[in-house]
PDB file of C-alpha atoms in Angstrom:
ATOM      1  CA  UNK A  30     -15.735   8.858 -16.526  1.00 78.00           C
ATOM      2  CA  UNK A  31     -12.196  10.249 -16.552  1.00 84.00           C
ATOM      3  CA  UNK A  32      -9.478   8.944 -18.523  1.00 93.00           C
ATOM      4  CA  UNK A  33      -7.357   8.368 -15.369  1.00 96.00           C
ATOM      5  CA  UNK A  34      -8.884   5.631 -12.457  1.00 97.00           C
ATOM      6  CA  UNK A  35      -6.927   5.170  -9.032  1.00 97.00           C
ATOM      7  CA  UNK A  36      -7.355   1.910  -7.122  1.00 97.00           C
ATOM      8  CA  UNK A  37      -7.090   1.956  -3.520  1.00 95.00           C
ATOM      9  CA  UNK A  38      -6.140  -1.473  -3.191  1.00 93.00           C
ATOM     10  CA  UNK A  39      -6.952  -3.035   0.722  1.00 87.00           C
ATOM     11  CA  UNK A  40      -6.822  -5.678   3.214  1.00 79.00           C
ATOM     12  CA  UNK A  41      -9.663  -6.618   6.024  1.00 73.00           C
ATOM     13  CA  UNK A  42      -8.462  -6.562   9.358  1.00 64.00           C
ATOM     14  CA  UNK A  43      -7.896 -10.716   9.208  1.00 69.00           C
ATOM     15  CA  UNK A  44      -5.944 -11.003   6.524  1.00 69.00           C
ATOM     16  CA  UNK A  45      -3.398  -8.062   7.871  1.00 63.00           C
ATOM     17  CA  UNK A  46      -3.350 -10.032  10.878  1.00 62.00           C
ATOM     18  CA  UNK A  47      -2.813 -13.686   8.547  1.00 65.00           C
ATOM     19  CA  UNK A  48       0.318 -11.296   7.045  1.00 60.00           C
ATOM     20  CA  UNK A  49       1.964  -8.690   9.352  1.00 58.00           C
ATOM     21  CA  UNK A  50       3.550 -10.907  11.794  1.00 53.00           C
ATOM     22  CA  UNK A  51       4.061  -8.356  14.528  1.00 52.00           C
ATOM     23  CA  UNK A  52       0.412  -7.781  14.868  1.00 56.00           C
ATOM     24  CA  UNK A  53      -1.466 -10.224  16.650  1.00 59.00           C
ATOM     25  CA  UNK A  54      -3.584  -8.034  18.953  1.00 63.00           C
ATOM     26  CA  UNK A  55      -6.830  -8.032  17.030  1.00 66.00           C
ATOM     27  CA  UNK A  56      -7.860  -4.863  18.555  1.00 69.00           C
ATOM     28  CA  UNK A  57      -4.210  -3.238  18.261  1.00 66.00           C
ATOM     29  CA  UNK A  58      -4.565  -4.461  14.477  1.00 65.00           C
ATOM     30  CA  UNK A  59      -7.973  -3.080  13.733  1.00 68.00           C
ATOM     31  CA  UNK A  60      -6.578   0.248  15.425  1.00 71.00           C
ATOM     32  CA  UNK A  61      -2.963   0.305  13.318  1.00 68.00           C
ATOM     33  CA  UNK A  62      -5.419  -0.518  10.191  1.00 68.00           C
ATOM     34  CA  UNK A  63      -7.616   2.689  10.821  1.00 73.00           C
ATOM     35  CA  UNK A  64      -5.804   5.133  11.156  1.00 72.00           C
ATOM     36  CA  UNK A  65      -3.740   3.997   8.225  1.00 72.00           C
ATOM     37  CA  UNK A  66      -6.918   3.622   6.315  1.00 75.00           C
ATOM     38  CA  UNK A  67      -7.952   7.241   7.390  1.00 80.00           C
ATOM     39  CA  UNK A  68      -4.731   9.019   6.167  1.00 79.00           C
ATOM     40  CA  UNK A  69      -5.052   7.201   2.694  1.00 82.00           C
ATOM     41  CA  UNK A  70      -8.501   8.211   2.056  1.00 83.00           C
ATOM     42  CA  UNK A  71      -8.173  11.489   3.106  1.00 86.00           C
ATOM     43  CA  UNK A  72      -5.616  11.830   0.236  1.00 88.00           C
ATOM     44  CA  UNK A  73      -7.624  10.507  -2.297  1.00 89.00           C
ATOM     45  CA  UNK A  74     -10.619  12.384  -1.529  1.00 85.00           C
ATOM     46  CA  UNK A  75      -9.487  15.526  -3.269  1.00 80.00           C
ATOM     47  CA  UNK A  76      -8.286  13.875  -6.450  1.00 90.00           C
ATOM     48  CA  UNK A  77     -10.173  14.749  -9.710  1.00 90.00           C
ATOM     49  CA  UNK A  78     -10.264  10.988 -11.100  1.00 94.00           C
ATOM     50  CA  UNK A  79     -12.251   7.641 -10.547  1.00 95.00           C
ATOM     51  CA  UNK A  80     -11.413   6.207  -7.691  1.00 96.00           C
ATOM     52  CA  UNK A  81     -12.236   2.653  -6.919  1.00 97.00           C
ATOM     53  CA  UNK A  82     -12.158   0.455  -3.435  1.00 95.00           C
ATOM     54  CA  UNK A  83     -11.107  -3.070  -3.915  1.00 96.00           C
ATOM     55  CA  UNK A  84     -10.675  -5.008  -0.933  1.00 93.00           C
ATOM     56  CA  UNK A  85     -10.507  -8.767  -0.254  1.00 92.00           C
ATOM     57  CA  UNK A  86     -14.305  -8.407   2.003  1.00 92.00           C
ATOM     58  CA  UNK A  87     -17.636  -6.820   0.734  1.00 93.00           C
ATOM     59  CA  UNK A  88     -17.751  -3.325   2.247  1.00 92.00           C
ATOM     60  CA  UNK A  89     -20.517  -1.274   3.244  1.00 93.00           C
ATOM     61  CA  UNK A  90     -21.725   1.162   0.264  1.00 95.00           C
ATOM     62  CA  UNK A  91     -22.691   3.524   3.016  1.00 94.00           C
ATOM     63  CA  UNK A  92     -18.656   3.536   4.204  1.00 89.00           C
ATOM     64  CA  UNK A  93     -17.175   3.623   0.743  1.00 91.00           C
ATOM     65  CA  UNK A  94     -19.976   5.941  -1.137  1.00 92.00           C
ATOM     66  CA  UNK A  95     -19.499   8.432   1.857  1.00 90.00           C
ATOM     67  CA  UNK A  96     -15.586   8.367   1.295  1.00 88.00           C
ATOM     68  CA  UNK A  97     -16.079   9.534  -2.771  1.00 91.00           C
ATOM     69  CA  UNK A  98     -15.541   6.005  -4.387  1.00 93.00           C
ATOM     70  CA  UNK A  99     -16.622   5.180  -7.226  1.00 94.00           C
ATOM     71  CA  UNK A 100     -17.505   1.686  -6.459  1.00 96.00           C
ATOM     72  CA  UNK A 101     -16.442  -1.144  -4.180  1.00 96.00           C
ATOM     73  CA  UNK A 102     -14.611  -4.184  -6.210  1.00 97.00           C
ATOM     74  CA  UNK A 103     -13.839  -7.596  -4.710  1.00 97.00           C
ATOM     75  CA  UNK A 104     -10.418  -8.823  -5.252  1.00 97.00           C
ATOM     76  CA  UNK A 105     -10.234 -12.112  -7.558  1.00 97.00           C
ATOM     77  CA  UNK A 106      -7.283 -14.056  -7.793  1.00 95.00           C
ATOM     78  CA  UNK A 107      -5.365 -16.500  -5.609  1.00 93.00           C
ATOM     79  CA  UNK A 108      -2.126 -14.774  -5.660  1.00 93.00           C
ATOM     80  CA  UNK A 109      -1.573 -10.929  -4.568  1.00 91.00           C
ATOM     81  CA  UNK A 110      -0.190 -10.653  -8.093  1.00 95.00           C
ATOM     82  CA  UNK A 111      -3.160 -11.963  -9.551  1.00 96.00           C
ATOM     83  CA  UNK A 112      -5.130  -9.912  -7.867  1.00 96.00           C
ATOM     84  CA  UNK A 113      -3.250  -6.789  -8.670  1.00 97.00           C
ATOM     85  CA  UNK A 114      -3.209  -7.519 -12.626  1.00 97.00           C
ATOM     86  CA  UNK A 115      -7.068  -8.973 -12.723  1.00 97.00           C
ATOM     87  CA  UNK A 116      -7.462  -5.077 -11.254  1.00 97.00           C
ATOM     88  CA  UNK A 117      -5.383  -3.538 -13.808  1.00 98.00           C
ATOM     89  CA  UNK A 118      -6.492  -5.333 -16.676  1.00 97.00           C
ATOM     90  CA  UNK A 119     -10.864  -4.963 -15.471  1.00 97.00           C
ATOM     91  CA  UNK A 120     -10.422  -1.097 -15.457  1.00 97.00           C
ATOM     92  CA  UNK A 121      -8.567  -1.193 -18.665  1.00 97.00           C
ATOM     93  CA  UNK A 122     -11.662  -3.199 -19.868  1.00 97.00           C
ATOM     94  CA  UNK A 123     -14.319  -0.699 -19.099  1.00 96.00           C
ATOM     95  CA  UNK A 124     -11.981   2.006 -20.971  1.00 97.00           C
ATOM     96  CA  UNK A 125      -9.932   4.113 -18.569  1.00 97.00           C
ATOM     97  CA  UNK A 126      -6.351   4.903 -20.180  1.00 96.00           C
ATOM     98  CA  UNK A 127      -4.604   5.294 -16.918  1.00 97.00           C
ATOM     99  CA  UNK A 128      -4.922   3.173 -13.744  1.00 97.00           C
ATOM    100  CA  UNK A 129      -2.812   3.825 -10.399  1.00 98.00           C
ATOM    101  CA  UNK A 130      -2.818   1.805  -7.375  1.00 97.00           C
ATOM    102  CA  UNK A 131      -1.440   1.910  -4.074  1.00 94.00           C
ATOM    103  CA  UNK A 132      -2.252  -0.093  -0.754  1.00 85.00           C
ATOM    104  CA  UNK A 133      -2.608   0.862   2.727  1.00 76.00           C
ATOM    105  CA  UNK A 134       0.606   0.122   3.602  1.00 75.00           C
ATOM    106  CA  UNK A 135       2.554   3.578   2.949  1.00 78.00           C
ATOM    107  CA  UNK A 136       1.021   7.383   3.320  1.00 76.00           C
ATOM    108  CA  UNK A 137       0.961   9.328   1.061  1.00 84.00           C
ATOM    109  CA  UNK A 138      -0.568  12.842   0.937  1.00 86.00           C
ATOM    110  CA  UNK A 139      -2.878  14.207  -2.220  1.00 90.00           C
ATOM    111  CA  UNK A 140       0.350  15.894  -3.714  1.00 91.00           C
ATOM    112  CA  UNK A 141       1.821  12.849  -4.069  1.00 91.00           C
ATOM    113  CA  UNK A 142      -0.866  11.272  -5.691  1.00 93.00           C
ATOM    114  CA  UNK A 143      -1.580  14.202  -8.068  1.00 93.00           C
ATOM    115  CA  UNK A 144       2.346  13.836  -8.754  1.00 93.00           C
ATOM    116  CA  UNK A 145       1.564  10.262 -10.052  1.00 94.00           C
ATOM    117  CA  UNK A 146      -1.446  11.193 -11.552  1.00 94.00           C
ATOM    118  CA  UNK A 147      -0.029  13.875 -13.905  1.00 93.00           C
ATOM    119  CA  UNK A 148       3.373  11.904 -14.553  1.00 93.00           C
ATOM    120  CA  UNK A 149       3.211  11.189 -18.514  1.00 89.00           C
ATOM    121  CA  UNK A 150       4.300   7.511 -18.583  1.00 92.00           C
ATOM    122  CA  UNK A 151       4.169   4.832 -16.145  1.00 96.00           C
ATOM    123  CA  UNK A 152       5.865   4.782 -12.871  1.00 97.00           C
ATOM    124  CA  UNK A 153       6.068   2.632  -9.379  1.00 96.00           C
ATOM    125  CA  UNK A 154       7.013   3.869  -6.302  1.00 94.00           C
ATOM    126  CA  UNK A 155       9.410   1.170  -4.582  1.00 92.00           C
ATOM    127  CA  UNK A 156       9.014   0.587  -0.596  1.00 88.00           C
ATOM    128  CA  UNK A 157      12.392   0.262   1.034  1.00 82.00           C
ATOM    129  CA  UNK A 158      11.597  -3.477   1.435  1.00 78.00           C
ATOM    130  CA  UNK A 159      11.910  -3.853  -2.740  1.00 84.00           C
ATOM    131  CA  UNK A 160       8.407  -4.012  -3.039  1.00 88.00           C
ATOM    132  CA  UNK A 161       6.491  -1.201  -4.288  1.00 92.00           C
ATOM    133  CA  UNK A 162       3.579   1.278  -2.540  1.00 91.00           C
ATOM    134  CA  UNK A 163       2.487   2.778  -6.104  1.00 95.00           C
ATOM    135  CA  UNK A 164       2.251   1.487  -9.570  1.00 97.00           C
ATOM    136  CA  UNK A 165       0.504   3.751 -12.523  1.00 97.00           C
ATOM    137  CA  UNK A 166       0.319   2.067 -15.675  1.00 97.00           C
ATOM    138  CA  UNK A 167      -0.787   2.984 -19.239  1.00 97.00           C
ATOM    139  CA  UNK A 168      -3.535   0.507 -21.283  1.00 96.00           C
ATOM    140  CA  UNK A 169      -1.416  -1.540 -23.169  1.00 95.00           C
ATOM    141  CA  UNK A 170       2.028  -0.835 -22.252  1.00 96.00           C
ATOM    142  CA  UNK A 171       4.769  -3.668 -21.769  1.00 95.00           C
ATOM    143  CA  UNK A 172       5.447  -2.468 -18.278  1.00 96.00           C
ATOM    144  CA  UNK A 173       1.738  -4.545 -17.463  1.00 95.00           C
ATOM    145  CA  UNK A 174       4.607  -7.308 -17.804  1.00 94.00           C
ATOM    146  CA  UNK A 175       5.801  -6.349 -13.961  1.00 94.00           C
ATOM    147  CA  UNK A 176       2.647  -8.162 -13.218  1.00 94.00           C
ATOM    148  CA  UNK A 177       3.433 -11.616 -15.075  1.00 89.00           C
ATOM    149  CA  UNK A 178       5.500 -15.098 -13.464  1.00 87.00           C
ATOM    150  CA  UNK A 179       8.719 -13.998 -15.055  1.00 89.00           C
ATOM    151  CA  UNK A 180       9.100 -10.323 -13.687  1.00 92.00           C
ATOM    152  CA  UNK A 181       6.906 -10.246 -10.158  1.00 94.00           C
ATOM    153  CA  UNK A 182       9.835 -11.883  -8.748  1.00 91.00           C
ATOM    154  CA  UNK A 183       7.555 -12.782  -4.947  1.00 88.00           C
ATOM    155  CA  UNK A 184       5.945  -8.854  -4.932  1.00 88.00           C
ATOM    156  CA  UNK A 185      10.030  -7.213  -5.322  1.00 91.00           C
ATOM    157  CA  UNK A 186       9.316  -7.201  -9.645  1.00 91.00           C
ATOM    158  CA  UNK A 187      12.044  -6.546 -11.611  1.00 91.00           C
ATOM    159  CA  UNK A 188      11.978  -2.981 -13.587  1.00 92.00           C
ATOM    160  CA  UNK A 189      14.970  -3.223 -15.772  1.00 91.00           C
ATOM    161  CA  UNK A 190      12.952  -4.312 -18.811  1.00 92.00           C
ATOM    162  CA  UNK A 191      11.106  -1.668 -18.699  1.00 94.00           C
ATOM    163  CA  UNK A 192      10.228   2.281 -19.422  1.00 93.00           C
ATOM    164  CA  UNK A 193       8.628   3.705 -16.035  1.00 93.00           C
ATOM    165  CA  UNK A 194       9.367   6.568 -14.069  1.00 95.00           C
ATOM    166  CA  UNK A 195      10.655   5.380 -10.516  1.00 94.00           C
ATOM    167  CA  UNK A 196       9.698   7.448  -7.706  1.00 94.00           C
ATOM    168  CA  UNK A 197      10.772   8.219  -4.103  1.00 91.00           C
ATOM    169  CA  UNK A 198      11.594   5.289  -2.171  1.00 89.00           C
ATOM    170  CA  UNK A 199       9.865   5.022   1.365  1.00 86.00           C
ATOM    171  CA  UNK A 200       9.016   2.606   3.972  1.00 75.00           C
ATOM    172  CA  UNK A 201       5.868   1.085   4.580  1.00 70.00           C
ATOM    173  CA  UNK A 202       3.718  -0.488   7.681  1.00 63.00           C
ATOM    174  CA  UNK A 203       5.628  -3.522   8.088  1.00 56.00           C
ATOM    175  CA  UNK A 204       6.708  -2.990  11.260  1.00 56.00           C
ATOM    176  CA  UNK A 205       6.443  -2.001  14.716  1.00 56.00           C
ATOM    177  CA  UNK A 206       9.144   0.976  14.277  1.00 57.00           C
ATOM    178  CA  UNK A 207       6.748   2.032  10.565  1.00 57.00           C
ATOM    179  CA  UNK A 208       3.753   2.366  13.141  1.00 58.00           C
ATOM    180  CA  UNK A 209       5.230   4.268  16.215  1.00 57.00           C
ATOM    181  CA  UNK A 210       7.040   6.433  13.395  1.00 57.00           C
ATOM    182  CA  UNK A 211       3.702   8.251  11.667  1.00 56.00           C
ATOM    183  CA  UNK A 212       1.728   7.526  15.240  1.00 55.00           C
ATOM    184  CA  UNK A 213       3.649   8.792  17.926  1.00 54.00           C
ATOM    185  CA  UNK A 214       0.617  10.037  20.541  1.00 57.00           C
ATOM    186  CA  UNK A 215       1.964   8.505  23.898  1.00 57.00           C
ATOM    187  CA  UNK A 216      -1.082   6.938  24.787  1.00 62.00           C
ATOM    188  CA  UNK A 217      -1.226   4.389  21.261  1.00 56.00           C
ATOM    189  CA  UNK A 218       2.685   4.551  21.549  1.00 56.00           C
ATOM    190  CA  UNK A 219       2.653   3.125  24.875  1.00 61.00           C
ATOM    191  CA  UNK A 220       0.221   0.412  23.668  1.00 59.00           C
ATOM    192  CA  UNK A 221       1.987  -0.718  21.156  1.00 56.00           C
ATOM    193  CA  UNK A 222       5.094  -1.224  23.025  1.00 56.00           C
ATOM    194  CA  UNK A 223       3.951  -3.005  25.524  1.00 58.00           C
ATOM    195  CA  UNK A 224       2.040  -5.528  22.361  1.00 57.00           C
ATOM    196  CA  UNK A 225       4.724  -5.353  19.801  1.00 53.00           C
ATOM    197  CA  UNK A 226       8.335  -4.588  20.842  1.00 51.00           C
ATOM    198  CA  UNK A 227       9.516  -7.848  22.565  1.00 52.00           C
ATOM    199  CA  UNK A 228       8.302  -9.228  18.639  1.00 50.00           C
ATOM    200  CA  UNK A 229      10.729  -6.859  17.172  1.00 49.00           C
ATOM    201  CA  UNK A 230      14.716  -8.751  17.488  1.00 51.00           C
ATOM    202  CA  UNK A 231      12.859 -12.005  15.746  1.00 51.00           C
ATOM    203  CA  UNK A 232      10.687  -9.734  13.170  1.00 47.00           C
ATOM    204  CA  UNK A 233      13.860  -8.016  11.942  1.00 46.00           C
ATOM    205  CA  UNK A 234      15.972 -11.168  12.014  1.00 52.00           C
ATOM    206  CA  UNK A 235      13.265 -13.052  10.016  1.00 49.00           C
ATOM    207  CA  UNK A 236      13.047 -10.254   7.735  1.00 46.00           C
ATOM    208  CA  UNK A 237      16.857 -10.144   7.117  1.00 51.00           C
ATOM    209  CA  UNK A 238      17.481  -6.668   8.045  1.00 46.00           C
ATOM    210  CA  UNK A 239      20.064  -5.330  10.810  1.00 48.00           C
ATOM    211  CA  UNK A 240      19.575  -3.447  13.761  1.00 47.00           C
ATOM    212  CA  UNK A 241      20.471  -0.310  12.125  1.00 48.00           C
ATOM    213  CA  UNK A 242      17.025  -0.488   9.877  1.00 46.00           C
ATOM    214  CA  UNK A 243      14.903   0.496  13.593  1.00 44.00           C
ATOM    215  CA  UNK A 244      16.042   4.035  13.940  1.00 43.00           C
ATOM    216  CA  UNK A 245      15.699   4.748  10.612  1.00 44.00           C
ATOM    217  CA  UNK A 246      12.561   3.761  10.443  1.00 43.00           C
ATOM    218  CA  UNK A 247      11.556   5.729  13.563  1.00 40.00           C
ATOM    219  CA  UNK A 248      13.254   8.549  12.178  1.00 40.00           C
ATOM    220  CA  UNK A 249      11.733   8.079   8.813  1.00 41.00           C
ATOM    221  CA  UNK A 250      14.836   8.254   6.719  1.00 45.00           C
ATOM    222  CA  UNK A 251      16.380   6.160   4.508  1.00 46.00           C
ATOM    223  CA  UNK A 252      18.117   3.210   5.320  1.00 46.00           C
ATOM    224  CA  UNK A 253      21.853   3.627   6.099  1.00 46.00           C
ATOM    225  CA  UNK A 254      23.914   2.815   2.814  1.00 50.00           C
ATOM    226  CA  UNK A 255      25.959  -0.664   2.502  1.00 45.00           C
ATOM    227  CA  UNK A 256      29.574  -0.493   3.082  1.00 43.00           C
TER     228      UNK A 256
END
């Protein structure tokens, strides 16, 4: 057992299709989820800690054991932040002094995650949208509070209150532009096009963002500064 435990923290194919609005090819979906899937776990297989799988499905023990987790964990909880503190708080409970998790929704390579890993105190890596694709938090430490009613403010939390390192901001796989950005082989390019783009005027407006948000995604860059 190391001190340190990572959670890899996942949806099934359904329920990214229940919340990703611009995916509603099933097969396109399944695809987009893959290969996302693939680059995370590729990442954590070279990092020295526990790593655990908890998803919102059972998973095969052959898939997950042949991957280098640890153990598969159902997600419990009616809320996402529910589910993300019940997580927290069950790892703390069998004794590990560390616990990081981040989703499927961002890439990240293993030098990122060894970054987090060997950071001191706690940290959370926001996602351009004000959530956040990496949280690493300390047994006992106020910052668990991110994770209560007052402070998860609808999966943006609010850090002020608290001591944590904040990391590099970067965008995650909310999008059409996110998915053509880190997958741009003509062939699943082309495909995804043709399924997503006439989705993408109503996704931004519904989303609030401006026009300006699309390039920068494809370019993956930051978003262009208020004026």
């Amino acid at each position: 057992m190391t001190s340190c435990a990572i959670i890899y923290f996942s949806r099934s194919v359904s329920s990214e299709l229940r919340h990703k609005p611009f995916c509603r090819d099933r097969s396109l979906a399944g695809t987009v989820h893959r290969r996302i899937a693939r680059r995370v776990q590729a990442a954590l297989a070279g990092i020295p800690v526990d790593t655990f799988w908890f998803s919102d499905v059972p998973l095969r023990a052959s898939l997950w054991r042949s991957l280098g987790f640890k153990e598969n964990i159902i997600q419990e909880g009616s809320t996402l932040r529910e589910r993300l503190l019940n997580a927290f708080e069950g790892l703390f409970g069998r004794g590990y002094m560390q616990v990081l998790v981040i989703g499927g929704d961002t890439l990240l390579s293993a030098a990122d995650i060894r970054q987090a890993v060997r950071l001191p105190g706690d940290a959370l890596g926001p996602s351009w949208d004000g959530g956040f694709y990496l949280l690493k938090l300390a047994a006992g430490s106020p910052a668990l509070g991110l994770l209560s009613g007052a402070h998860w403010n609808e999966g943006r939390p609010e850090i002020s209150p608290f001591d944590l390192a904040v990391l590099t901001s970067r965008p995650d796989f909310d999008s059409v532009e996110d998915v053509v950005s880190f997958f741009p082989d003509r062939g699943f390019a082309a495909r995804v096009q043709r399924t997503l783009v006439p989705a993408v005027p109503g996704l931004l407006a519904s989303l609030g963002l401006k026009p300006a948000l699309l390039s920068a995604c494809i370019l993956n860059r930051p978003p262009p500064a208020a004026r």
